[in-house]
Each structure stands twice: as C-alpha cells, then as structure tokens.
Coordinates of N, CA and C in Angstrom, one line a residue:
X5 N 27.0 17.0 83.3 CA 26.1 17.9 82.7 C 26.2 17.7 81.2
X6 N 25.1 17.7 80.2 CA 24.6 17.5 79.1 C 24.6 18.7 78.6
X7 N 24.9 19.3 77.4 CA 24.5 20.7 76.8 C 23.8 20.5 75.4
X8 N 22.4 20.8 75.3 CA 22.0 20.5 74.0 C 22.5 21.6 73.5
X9 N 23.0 21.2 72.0 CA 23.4 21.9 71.0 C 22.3 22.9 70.3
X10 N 21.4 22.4 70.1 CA 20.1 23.1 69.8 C 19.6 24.1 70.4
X11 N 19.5 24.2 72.0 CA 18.7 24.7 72.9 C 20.1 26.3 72.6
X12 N 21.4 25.8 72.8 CA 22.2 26.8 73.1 C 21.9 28.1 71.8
X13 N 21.7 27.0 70.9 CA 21.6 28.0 69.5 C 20.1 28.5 69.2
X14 N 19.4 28.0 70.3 CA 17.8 28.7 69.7 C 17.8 29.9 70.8
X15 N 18.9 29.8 71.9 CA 19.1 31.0 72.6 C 19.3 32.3 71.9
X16 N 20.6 32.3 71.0 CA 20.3 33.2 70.1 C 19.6 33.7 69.1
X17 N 19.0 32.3 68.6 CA 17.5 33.2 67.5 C 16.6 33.4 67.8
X18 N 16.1 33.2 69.3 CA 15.1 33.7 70.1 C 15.0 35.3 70.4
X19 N 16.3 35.2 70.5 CA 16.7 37.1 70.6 C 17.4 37.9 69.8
X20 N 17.3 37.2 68.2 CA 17.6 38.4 67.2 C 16.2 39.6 67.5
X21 N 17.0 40.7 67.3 CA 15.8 42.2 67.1 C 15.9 42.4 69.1
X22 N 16.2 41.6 69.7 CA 15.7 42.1 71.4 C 16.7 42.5 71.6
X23 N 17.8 42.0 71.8 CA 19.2 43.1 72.4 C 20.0 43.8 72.1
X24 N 21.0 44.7 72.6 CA 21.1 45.8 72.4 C 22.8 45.6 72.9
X25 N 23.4 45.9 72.1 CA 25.2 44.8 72.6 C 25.7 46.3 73.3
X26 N 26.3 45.6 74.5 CA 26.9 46.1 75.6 C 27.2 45.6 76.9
X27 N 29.0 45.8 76.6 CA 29.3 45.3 78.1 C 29.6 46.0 79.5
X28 N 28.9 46.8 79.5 CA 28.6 47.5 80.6 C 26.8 47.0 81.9
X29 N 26.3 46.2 80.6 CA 24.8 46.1 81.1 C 25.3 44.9 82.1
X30 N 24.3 43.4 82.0 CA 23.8 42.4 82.6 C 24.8 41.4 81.6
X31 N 25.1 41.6 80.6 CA 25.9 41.2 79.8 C 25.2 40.0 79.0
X32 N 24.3 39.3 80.0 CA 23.4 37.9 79.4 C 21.9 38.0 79.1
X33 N 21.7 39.6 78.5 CA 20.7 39.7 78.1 C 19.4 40.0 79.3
X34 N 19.6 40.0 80.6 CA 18.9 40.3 81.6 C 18.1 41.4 81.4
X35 N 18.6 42.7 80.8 CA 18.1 43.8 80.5 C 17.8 44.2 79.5
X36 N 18.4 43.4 78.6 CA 17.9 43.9 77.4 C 19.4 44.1 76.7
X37 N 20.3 44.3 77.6 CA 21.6 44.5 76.5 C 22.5 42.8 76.6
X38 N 23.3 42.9 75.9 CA 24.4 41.6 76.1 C 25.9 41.6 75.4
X39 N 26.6 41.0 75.7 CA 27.9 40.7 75.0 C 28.1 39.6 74.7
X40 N 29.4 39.3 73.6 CA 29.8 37.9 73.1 C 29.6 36.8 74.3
X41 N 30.4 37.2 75.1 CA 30.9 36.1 76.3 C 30.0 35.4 77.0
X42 N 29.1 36.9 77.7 CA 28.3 36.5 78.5 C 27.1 35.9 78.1
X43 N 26.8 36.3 76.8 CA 25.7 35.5 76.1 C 26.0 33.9 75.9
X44 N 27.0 33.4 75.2 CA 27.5 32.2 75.3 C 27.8 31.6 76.4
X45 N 27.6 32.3 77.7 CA 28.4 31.6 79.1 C 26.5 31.0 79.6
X46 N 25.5 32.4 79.0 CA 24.1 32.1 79.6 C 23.3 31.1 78.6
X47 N 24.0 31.1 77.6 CA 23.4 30.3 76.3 C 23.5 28.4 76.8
X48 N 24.6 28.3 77.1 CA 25.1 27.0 77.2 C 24.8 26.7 78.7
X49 N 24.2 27.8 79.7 CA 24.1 27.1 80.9 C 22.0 26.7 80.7
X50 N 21.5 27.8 80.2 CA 20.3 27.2 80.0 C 20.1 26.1 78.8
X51 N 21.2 25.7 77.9 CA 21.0 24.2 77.6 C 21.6 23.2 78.0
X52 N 21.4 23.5 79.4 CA 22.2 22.1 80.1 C 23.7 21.9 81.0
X53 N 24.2 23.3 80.8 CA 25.6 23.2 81.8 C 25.4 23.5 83.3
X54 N 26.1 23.2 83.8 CA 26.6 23.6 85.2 C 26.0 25.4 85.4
X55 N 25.6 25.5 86.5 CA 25.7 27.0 87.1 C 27.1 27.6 87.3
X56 N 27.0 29.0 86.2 CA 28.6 29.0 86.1 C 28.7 29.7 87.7
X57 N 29.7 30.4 87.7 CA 30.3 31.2 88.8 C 30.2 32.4 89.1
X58 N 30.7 32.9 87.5 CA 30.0 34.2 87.1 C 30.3 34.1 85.8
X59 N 29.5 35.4 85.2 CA 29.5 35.6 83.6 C 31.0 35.8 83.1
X60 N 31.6 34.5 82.6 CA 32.9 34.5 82.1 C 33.2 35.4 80.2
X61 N 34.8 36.1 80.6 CA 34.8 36.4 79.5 C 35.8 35.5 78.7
X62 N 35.9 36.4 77.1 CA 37.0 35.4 76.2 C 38.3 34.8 76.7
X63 N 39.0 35.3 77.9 CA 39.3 34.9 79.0 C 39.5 33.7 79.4
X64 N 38.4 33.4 80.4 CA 38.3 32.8 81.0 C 37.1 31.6 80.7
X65 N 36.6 31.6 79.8 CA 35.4 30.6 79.4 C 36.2 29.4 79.1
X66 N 37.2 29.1 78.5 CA 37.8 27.8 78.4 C 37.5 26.7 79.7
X67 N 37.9 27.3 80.6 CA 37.6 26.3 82.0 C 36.0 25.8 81.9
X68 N 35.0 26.8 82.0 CA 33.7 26.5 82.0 C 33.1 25.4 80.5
X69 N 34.1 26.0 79.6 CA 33.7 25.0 78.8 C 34.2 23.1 78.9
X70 N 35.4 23.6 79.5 CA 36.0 21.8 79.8 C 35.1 21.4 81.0
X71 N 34.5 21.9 81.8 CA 33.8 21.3 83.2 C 32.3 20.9 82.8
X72 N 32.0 21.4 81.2 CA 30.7 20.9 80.6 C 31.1 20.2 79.6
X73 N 32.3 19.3 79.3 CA 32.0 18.4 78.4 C 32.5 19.1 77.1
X74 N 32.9 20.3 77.1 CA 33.5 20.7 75.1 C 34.9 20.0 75.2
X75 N 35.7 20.3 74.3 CA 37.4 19.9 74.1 C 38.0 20.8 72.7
X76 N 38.6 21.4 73.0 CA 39.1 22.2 72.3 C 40.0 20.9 70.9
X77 N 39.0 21.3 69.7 CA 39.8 20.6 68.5 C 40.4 21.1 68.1
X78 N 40.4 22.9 68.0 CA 41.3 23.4 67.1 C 41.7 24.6 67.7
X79 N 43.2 24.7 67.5 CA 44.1 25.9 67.6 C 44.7 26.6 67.0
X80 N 43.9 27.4 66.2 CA 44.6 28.2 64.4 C 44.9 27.3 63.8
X81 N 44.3 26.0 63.5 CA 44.1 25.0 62.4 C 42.9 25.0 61.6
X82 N 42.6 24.3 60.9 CA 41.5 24.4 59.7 C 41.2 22.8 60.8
X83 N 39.8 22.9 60.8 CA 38.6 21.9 61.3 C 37.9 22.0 60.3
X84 N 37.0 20.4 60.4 CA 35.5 20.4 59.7 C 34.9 20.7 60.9
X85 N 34.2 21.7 60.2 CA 33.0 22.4 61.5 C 32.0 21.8 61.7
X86 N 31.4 21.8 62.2 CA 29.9 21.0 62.9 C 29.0 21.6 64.0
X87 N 27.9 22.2 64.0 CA 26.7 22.8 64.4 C 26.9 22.4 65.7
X88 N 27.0 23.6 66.5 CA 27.2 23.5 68.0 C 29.0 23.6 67.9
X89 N 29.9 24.0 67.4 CA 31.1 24.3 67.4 C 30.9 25.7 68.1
X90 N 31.7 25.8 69.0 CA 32.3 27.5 69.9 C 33.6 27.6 69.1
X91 N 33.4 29.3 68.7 CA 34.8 29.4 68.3 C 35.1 30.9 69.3
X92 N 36.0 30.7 69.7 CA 36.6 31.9 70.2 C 38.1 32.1 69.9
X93 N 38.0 33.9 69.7 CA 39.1 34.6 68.8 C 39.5 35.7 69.3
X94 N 40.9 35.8 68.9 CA 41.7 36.6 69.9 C 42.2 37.7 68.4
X95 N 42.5 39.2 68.5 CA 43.2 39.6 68.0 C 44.7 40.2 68.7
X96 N 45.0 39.0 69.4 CA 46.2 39.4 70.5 C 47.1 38.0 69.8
X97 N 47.9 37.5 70.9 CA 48.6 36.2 70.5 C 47.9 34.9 71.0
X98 N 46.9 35.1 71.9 CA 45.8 33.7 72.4 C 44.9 34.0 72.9
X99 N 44.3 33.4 73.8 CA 42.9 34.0 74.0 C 43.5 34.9 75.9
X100 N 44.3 34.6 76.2 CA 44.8 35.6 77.4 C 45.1 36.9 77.3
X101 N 44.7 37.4 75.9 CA 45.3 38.7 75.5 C 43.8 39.6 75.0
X102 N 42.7 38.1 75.2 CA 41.3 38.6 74.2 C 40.2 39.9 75.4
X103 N 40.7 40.3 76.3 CA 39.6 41.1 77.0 C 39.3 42.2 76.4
X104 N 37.8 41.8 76.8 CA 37.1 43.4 76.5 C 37.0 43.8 75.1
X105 N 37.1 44.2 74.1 CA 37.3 44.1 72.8 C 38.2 43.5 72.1
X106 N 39.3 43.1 72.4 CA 40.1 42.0 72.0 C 39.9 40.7 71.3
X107 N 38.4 40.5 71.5 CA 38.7 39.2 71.5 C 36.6 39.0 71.1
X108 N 36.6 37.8 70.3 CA 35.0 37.4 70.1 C 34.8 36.1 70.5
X109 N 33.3 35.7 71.0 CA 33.5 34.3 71.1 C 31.9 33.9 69.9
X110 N 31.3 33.0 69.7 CA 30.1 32.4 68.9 C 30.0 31.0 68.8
X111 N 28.6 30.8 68.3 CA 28.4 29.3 67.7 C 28.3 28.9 66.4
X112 N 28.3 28.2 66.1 CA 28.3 27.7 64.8 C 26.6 27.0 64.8
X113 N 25.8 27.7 64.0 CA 24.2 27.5 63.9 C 24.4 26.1 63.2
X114 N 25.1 25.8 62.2 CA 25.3 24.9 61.1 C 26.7 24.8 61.0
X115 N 27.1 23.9 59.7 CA 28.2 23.9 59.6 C 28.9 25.1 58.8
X116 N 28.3 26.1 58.4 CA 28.9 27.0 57.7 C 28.6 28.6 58.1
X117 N 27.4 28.5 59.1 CA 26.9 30.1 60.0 C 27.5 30.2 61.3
X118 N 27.7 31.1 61.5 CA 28.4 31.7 62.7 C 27.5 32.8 63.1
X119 N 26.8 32.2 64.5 CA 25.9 33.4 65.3 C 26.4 33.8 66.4
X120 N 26.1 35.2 66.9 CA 26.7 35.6 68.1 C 26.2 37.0 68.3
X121 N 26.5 37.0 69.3 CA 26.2 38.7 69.9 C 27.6 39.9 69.7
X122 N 27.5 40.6 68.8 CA 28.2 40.8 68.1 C 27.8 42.7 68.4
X123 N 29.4 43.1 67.5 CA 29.3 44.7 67.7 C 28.9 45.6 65.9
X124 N 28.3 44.5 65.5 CA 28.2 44.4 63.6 C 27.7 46.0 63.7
X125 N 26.8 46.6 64.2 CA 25.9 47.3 63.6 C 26.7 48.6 64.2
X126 N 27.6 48.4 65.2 CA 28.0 49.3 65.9 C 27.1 49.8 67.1
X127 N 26.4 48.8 67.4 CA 25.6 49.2 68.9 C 23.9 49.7 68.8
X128 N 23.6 49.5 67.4 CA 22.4 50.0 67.3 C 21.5 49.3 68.1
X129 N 20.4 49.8 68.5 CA 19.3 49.0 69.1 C 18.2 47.8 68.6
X130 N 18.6 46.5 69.6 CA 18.5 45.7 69.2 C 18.7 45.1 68.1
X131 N 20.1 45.1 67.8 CA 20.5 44.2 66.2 C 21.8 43.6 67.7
X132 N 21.8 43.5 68.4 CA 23.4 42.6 68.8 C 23.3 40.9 68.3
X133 N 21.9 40.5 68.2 CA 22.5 39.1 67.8 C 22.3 38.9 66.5
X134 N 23.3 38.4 65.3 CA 23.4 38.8 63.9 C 24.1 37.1 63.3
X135 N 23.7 36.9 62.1 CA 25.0 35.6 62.3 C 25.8 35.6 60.6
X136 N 26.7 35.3 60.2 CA 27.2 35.6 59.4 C 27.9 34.1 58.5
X137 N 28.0 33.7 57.0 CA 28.8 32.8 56.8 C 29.9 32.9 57.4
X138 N 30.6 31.6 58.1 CA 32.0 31.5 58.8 C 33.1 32.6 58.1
X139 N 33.1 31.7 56.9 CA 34.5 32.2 56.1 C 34.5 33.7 55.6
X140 N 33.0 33.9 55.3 CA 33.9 35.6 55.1 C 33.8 36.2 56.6
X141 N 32.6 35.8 57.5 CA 33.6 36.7 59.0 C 35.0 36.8 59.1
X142 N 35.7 35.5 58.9 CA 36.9 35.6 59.4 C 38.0 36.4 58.4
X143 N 36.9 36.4 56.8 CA 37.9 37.4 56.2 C 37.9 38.4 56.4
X144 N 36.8 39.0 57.0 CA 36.5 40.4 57.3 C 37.1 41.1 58.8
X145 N 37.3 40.3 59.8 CA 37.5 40.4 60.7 C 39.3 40.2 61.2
X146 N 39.9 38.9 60.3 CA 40.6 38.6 60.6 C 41.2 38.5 62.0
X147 N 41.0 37.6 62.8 CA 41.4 37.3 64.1 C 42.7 36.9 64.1
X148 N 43.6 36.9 64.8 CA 45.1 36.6 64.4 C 45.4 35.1 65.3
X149 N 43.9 34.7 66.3 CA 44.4 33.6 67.1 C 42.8 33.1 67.4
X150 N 42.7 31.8 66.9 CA 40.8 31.0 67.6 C 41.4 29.9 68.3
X151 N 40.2 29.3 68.5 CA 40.3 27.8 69.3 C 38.4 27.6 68.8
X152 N 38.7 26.3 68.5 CA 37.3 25.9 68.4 C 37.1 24.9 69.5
X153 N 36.0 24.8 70.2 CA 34.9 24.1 71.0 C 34.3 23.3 70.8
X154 N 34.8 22.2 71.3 CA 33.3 20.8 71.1 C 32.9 20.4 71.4
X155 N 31.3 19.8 71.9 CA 30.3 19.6 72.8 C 30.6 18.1 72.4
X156 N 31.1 17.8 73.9 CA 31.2 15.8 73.2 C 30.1 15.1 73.9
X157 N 29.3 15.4 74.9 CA 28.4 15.0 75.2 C 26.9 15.4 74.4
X158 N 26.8 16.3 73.6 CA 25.3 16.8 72.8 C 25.1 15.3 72.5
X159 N 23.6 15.2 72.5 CA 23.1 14.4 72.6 C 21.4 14.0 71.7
X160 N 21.5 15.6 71.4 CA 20.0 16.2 70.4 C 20.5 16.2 69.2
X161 N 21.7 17.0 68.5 CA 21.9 17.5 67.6 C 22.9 16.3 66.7
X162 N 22.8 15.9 65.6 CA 23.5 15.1 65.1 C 24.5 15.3 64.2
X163 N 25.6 15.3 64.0 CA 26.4 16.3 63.5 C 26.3 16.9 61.7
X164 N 26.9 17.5 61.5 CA 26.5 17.9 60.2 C 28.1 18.5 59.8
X165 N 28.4 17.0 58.4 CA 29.8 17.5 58.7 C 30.3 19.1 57.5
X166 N 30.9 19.5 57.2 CA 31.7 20.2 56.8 C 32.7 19.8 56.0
X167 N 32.8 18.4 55.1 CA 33.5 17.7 54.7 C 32.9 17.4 52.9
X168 N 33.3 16.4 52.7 CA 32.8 15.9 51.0 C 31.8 15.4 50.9
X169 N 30.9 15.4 52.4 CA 29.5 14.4 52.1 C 28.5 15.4 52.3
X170 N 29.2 17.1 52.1 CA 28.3 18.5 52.6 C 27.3 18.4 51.1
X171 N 26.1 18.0 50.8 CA 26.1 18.3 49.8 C 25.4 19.6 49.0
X172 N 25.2 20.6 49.9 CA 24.3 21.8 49.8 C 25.7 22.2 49.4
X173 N 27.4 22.1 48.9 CA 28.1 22.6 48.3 C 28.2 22.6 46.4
X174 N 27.7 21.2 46.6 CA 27.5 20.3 45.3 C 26.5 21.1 44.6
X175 N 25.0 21.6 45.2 CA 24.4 22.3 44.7 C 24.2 23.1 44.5
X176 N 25.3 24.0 45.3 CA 25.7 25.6 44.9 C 26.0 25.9 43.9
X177 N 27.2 24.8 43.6 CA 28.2 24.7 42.5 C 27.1 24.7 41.2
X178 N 26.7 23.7 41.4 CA 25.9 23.4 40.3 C 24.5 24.7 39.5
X179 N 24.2 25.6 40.6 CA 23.5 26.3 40.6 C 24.1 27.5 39.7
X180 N 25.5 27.4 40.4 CA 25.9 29.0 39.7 C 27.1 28.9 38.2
X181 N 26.9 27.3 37.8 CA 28.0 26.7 37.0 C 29.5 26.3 37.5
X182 N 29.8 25.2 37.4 CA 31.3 24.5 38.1 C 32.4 25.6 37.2
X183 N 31.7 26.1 35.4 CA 33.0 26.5 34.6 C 33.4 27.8 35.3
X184 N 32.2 28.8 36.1 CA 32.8 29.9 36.7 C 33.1 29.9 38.2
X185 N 33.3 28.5 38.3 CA 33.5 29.1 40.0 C 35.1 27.6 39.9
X186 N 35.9 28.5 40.6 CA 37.3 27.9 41.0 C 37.8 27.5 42.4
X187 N 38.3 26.5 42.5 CA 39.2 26.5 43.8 C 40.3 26.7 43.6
X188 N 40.9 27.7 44.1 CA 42.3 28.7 43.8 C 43.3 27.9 45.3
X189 N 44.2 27.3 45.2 CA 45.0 27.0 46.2 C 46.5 27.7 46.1
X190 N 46.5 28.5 46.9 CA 48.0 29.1 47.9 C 48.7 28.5 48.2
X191 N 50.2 29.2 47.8 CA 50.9 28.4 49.7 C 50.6 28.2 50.7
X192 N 49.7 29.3 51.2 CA 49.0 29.6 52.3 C 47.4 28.5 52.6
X193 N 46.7 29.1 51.6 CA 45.2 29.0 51.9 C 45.0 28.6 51.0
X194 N 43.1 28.2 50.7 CA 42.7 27.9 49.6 C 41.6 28.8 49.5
X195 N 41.0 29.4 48.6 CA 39.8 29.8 48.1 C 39.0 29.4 47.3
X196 N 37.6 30.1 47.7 CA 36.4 29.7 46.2 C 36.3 30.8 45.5
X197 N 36.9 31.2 44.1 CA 36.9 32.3 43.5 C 35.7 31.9 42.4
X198 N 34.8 33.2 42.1 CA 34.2 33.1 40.7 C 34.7 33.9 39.7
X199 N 34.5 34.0 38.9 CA 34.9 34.6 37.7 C 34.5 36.0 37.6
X200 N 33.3 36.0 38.3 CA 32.5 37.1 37.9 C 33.9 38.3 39.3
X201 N 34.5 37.2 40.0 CA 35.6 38.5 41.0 C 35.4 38.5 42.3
X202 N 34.0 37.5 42.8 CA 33.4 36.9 44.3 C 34.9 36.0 44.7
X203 N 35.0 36.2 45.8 CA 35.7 34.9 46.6 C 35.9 34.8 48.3
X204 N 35.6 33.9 48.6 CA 35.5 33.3 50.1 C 36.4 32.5 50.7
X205 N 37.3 32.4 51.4 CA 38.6 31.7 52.4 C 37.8 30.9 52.3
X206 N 37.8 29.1 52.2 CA 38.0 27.6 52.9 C 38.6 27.5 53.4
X207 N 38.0 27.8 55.0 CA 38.9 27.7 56.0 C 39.0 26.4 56.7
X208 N 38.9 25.3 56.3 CA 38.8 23.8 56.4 C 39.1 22.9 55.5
X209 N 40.2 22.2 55.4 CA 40.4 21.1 54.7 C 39.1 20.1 54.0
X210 N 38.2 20.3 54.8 CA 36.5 19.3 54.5 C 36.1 20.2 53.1
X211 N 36.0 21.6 53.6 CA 35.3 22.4 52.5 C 36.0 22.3 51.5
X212 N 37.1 22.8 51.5 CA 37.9 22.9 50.8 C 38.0 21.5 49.0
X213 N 38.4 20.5 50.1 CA 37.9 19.1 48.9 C 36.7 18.8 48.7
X214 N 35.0 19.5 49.3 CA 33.9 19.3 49.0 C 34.0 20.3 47.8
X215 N 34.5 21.3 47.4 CA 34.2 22.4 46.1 C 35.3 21.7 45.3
X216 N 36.2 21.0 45.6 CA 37.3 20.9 44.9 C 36.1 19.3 43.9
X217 N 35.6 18.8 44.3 CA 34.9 17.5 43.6 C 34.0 18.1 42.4
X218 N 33.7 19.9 42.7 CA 33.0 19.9 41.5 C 33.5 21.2 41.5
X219 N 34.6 21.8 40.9 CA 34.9 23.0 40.4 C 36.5 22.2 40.4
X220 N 37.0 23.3 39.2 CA 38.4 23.2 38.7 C 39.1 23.6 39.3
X221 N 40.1 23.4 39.5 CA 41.3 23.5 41.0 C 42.9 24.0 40.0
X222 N 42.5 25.8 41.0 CA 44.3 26.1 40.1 C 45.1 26.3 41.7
X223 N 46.5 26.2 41.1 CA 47.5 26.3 42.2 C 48.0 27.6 41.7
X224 N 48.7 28.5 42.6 CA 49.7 29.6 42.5 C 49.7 29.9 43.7
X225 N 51.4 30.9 43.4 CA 51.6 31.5 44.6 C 50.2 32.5 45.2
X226 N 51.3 32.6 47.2 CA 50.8 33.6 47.6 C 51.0 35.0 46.7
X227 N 49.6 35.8 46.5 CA 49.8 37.0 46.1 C 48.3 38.2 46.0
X228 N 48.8 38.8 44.9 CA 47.4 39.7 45.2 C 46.1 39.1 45.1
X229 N 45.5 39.5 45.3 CA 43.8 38.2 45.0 C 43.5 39.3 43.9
X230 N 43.8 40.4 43.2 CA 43.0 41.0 42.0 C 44.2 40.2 40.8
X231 N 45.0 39.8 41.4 CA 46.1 39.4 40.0 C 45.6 38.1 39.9
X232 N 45.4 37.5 41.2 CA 44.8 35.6 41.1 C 43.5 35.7 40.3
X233 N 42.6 36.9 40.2 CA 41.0 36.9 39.4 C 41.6 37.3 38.2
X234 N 42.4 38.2 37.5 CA 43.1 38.5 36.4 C 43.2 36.9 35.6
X235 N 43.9 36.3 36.4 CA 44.8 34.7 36.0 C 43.9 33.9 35.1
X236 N 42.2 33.8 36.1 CA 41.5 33.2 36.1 C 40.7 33.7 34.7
X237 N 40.5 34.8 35.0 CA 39.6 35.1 33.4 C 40.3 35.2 32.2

C-alpha cells in the first residue's frame, strides 16, 4: 500500500470548522466529532493504507503505521522534518503510557506546521482540527516522549527539507532584521530569540543551522530565558 502524503493532509483541511473533538463519538469524524488517533488512523487509510482493524489509539498506531510503509526516524531526537512526518507524543515515559489523554498524535502540513485534531479550544464546536508552528506546540505543550513517522513509500509529495536549503528562513530573517533576531545555544537546546523578548525552541539540527547562516549565534548556559533576553539587549 501507497499513502499519499497530500491526500492524508487535505483530510484535515477539508474539516477545519466541521468537527467537534471527542473521544467518546465515531472518533474518525463519522458524526461529526473526532480525536487525534482516530482521525490519523482514518486520514492515512483514505490516502492509500490498508483497511485498519479498528480505530487505533497513541498506543497502538505504530504497528499500523509500519504495515503501511512509515519508519520511525526519530525517538526524542531532533529530525529535519518533512511534510507528511507523524509525530506522536507521550506525556508518560513512551508512547505505552500515551492513552486517552496522555498522549497526541499529528501531521506535519509542511516542514514547520503541525495539524491535528486537537483539544486547543477545549472542545468547542467544531474548532477540533487546528494546526500550529511545530516548535512552539512543543513549547507549549511539552511532551516528555515523541517518535516521528515516515512515509517511505509517498510518492505525490516531494520532500521539503527543514535544513539550510529552507529558504522561507533566510527570508524571515531578512524581513525582521538578522541584527535583532539571535540563535541562542544551550547546553541543552538551541533557540531563535529576538530582541524585542520573542523566542521559539529549534527543535532540529537542520533549523537550527538554517537561522544560524543569517543571524548571530551566542552560546551560554542552561538557564532562565528572561536572564538569556537581559544578556542579549
């Protein structure tokens, strides 16, 4: 089985404003409500997978994704992301700990959006499919455990890397001035800080050296991020 990358992701922009997030309904949007899992288990079978078995959750969707051709590249590592990437996220110790609220799964629209059926609004009617920049979801949410997804058969979608050749970073940069915007590197992590007190995780080695080619690059310790903007102005 083939899974276009495309088809899976126009699954969810076809039904921003229509569903209503809840895992008690149809789960895949049958009625009108849906959840993370199930939406991604029905997203990827009408672009091309296998008839699953049943609507898998954060759980148990790994299997269904290796029997259609993904491969898990990343395990709490920094990847260059690429359009049609699944990330699924545990706030446990892996994804065997992610049920029922525990745990999110999504796609990557692009290399830097993250869409999904989601609990953002707190359940209001029809906002469940929402999509957000990667890197501040994950600052905002903080997941303590992901795994990213790869479609090695897509066959529509051509990749779009997340690396130094991104050049809608180059543009940014250039838009909002290289002198106020910084790449701040940690022990830990790296960030894009501006001056003006904005800043967003690079949660990828690719991004990370794509902003580093046109903004000035400081090192310091791990510490507060209002002391790291202090440093900087």
């Amino acid at each position: 089985m083939t899974v276009d990358n495309n088809k899976a992701i126009s699954w969810f922009n076809n039904r921003k404003g229509k569903l209503t997030y809840s895992m008690l309904g149809s789960r895949n949007g049958a009625d009108g409500t849906a959840d993370c899992s199930g939406s991604i288990t029905q997203s990827i079978f009408e672009a091309g997978a296998a008839k699953y078995a049943y609507l898998y959750s954060t759980v148990t969707l790994s299997g269904y994704f290796q029997a259609n051709g993904y491969t898990c590249i990343s395990r709490n590592q920094d990847w260059d992301s690429k359009k049609g990437d699944i990330i699924l996220m545990s706030w446990g110790a892996d994804m065997s700990s992610s049920g029922g609220a525990g745990g999110h799964v999504g796609i990557m629209k692009d290399d830097t959006t993250f869409i999904s059926t989601d609990y953002w609004t707190g359940g209001q009617v029809g906002t469940a499919v929402s999509e957000h920049n990667w890197n501040q979801y994950y600052m905002t949410n903080q997941p303590s455990y992901i795994e990213v997804w790869r479609n090695n058969n897509n066959t529509e979608t051509p990749p779009v890397s997340g690396g130094s050749n991104n050049n809608s970073n180059n543009n940014e940069a250039n838009k909002k001035g290289a002198k106020k915007m910084y790449v701040v590197d940690t022990e830990k992590n790296s960030y894009l800080v501006t001056s003006e007190g904005k800043y967003t995780w690079l949660s990828s080695k690719g991004n990370r050296d794509a902003w580093a080619k046109v903004c000035p690059v400081v090192s310091m310790k791990d510490g507060d991020m209002r002391a790291m903007l202090v440093k900087l102005k």
